[in-house]
CSV table of C-alpha atoms and ligand atoms in Angstrom, one decimal:
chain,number,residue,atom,x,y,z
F,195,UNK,CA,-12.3,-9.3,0.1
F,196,UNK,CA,-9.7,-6.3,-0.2
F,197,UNK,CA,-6.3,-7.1,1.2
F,198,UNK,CA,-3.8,-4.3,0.9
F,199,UNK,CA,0.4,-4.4,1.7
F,200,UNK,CA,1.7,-1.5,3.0
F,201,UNK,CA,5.3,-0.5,4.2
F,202,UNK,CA,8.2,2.0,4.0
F,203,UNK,CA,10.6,1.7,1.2
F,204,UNK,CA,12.4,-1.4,0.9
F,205,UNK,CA,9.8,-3.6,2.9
F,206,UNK,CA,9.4,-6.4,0.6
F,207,UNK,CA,5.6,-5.7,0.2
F,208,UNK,CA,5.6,-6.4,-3.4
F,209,UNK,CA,7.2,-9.8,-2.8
F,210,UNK,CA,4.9,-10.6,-0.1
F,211,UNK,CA,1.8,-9.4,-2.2
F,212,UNK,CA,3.0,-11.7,-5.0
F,213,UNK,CA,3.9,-14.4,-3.0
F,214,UNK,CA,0.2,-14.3,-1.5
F,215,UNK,CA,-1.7,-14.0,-4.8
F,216,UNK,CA,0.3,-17.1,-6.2
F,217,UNK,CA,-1.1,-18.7,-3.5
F,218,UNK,CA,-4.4,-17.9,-3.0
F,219,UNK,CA,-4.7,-18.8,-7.1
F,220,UNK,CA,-3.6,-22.3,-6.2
F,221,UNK,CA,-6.2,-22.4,-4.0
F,222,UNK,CA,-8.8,-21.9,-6.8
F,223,UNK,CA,-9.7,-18.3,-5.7
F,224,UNK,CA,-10.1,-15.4,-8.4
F,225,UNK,CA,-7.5,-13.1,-7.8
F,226,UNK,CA,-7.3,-9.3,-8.6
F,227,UNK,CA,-3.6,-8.1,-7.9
F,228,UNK,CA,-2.8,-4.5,-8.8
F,229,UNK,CA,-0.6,-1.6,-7.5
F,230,UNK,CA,-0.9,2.0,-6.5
F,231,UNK,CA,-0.5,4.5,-7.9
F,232,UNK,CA,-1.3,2.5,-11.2
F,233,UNK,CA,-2.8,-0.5,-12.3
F,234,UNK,CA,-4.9,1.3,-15.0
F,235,UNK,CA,-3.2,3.0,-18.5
F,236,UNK,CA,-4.2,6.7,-16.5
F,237,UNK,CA,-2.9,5.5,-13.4
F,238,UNK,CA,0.4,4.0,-15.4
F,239,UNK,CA,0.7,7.7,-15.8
F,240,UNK,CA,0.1,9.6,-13.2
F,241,UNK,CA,2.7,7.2,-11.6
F,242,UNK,CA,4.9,8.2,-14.2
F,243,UNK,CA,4.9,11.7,-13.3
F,244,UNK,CA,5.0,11.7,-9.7
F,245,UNK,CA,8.0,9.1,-9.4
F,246,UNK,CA,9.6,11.3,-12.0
F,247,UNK,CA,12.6,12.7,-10.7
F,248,UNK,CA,12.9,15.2,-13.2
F,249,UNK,CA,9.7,16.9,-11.3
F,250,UNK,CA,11.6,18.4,-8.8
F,251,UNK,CA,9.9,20.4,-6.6
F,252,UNK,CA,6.1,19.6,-7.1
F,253,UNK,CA,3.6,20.9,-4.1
F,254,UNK,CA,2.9,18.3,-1.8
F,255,UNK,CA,-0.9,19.5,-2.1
F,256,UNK,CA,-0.6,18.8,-6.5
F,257,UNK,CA,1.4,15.5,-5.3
F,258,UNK,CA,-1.4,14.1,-2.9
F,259,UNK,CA,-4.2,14.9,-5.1
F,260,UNK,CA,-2.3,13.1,-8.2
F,261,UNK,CA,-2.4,10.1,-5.7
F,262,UNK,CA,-5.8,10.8,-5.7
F,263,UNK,CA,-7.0,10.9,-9.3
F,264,UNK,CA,-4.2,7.5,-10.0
F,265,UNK,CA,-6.9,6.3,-6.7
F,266,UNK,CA,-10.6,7.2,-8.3
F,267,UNK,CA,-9.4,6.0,-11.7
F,268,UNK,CA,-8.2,2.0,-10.4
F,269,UNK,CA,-10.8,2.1,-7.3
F,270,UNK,CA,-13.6,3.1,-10.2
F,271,UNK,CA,-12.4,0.4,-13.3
F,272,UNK,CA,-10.4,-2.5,-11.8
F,273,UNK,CA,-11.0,-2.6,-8.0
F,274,UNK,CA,-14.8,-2.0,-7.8
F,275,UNK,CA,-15.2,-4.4,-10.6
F,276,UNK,CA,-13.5,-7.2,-9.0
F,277,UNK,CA,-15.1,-6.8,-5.9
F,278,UNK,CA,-18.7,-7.3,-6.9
F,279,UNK,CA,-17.3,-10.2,-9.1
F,280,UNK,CA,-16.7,-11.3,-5.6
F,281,UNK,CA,-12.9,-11.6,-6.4
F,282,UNK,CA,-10.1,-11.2,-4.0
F,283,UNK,CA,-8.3,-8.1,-4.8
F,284,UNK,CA,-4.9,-7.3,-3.3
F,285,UNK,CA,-3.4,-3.9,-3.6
F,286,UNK,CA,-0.1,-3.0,-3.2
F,287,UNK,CA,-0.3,0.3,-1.4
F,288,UNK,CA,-3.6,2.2,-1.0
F,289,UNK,CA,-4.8,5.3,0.9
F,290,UNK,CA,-2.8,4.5,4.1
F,291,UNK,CA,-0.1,5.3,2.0
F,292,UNK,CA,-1.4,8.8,1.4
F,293,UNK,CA,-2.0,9.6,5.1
F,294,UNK,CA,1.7,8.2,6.2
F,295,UNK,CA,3.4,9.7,2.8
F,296,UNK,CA,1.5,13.1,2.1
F,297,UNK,CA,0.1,13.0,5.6
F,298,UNK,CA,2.2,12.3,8.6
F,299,UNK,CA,5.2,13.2,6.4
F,300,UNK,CA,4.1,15.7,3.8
F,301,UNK,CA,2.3,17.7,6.6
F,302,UNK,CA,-1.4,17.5,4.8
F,303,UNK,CA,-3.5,17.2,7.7
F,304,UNK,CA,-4.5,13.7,7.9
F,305,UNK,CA,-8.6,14.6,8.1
F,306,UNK,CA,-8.2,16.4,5.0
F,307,UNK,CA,-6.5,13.1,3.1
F,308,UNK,CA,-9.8,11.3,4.6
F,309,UNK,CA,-12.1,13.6,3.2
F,310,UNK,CA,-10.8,13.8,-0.5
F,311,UNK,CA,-10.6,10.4,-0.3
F,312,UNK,CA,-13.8,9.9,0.2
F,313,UNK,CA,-14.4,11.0,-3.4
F,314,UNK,CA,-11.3,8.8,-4.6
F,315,UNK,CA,-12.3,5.4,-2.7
F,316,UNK,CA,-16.1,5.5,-3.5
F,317,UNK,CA,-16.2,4.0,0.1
F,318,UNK,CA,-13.9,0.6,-0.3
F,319,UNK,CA,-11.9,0.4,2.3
F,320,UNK,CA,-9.5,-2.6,2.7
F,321,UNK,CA,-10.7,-5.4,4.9
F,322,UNK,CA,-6.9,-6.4,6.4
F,323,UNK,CA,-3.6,-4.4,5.7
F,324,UNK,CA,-0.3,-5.8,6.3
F,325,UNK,CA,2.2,-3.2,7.1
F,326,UNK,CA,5.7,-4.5,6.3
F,327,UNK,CA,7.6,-3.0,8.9
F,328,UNK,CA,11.2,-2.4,8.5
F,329,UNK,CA,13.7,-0.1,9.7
F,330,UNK,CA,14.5,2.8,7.2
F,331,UNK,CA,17.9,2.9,6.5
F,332,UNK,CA,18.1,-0.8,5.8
F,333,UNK,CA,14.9,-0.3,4.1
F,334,UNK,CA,16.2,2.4,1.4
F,335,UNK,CA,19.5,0.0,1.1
F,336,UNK,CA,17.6,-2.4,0.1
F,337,UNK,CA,15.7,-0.3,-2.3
F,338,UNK,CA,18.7,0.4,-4.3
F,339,UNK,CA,21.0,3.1,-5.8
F,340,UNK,CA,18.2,4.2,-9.1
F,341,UNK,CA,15.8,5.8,-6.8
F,342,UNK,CA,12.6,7.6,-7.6
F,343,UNK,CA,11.3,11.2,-6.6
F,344,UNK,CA,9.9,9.7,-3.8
F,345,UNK,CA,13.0,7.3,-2.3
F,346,UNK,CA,15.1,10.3,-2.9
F,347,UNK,CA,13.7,12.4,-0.3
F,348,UNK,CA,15.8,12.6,3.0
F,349,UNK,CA,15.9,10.3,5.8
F,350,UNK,CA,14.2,12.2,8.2
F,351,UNK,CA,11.1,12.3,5.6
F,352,UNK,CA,11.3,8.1,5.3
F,353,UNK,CA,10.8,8.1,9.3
F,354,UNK,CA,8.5,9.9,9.6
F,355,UNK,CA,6.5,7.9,7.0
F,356,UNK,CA,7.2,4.7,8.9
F,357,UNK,CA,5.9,6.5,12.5
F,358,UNK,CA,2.7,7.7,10.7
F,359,UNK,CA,2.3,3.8,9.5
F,360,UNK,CA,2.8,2.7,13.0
F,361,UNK,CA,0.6,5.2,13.9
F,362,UNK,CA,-2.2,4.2,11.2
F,363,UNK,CA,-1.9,0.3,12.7
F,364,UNK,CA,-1.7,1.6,16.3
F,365,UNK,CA,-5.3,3.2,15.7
F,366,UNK,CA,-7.0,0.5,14.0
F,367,UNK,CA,-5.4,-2.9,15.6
F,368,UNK,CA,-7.9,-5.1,13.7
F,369,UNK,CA,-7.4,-4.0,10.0
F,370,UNK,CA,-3.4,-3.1,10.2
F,371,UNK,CA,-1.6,-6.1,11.3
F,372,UNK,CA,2.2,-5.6,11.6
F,373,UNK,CA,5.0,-8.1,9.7
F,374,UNK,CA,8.5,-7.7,10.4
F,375,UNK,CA,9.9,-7.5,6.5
F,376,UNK,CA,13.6,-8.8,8.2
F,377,UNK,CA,14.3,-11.9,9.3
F,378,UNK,CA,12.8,-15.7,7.4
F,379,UNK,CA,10.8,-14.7,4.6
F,380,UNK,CA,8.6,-18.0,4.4
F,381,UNK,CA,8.1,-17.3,7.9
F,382,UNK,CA,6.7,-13.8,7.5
F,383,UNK,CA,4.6,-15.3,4.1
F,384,UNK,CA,3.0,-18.0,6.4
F,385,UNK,CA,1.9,-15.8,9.0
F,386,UNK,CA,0.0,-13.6,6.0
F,387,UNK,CA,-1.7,-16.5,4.7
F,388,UNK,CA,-2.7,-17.6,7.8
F,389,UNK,CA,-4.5,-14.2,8.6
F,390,UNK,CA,-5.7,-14.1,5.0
F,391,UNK,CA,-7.3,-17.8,5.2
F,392,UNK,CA,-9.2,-17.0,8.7
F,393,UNK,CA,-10.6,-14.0,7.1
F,394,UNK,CA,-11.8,-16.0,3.8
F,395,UNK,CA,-13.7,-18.8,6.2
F,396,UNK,CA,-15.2,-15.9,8.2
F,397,UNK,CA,-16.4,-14.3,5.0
F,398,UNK,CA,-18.2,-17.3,3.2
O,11,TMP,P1,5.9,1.7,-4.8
O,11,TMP,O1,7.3,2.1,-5.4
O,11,TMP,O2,5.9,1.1,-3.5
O,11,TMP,O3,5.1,1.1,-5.9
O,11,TMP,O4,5.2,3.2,-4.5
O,11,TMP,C1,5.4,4.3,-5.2
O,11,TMP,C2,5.9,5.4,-4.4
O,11,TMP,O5,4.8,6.3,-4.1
O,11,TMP,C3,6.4,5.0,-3.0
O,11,TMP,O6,7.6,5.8,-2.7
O,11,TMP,C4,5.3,5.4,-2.1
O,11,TMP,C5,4.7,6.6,-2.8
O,11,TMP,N1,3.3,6.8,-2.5
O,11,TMP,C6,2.9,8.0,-1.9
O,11,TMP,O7,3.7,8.8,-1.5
O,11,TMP,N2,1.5,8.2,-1.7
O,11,TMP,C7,0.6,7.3,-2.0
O,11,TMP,O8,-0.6,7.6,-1.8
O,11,TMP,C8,1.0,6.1,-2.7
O,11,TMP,C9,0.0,5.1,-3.1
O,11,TMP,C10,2.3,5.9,-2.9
């Protein structure tokens, strides 16, 4: 099973995701938790470079396909892997994030992103993706005053990636479900694991 967190910046997606892999370990399942872009020693650095702010100014086509290569490199060792191991992998971020980011913000049309990452994904595509919603401003607040190439980028850019997201989910209902990342955390946990333990008893 492939569960991936998605979310603007600032959602809380990387508590949730850690908050649910904890879990689902003290449940006795085999756990693969992992982050985009990352979560191999290339990856690592790709990441490096394209949160860098010192690259100022990199082409949103160079930036989308470094997404990509950090994607084929993880999908390839660590996610692939773990799937036919029949572990639980949970991802935080994936190619939804490439399609709201580079996509529906960046201006790359969206077909394009599906396409190339065709080549990047092998075909794994994730089986449920919570989408931390939250409302921008608050959002980048929350993220903090050291921001990254990304987070630095204007407001108008971080909306636009949260309408693409709402966009993604809107299309495909059954795979995106929407959290709302303010308000009772153990709330917002409780209602993942619910989703995620219906889905393991319809998978065995
Ligand atoms: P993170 O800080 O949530 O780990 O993600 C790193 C940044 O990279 C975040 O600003 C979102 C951005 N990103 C993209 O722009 N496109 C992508 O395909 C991915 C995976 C992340």
């Amino acid at each position: 099973m492939f569960i991936t967190f998605e979310g603007p910046e600032g959602s809380g997606k990387s508590t949730h995701s850690g908050l649910l892999c904890d879990f689902l370990r003290r449940k006795g399942f085999k756990v693969l938790y992992t982050r985009e872009p990352g979560g191999t020693a290339v990856s690592e650095k790709i990441r490096g470079i394209l949160l860098d702010p010192g690259n100022k100014g990199m082409d949103v086509a160079c930036e989308m396909l470094l997404y990509m290569a950090a994607r084929a490199e993880i999908v390839k060792r660590e996610i692939l892997p773990a799937l036919k191991k029949r572990k639980i992998v949970v991802c935080d971020r994936f190619q939804d994030a490439t399609l709201a980011y580079q996509g529906y913000a960046g201006g790359i049309d969206v077909n394009v992103i599906k396409k190339i990452g065709k080549i990047a994904t092998l075909g794994v595509s994730p089986d449920i993706t919570f989408l931390l919603d939250i409302d921008v401003k608050k959002g980048l607040r929350r993220a903090g005053k050291n921001r990254d190439r990304i987070e630095r980028r204007p407001l108008r850019y971080h909306e636009a990636v949260r309408k693409g997201y709402l966009d993604i989910a809107r299309k495909e209902p059954r795979r995106v479900k929407i959290m709302h990342a303010v308000g009772d955390l153990d709330e917002t946990q409780r209602k993942i694991r619910d989703v995620v333990l219906k889905l393991c008893h319809s998978k065995i």
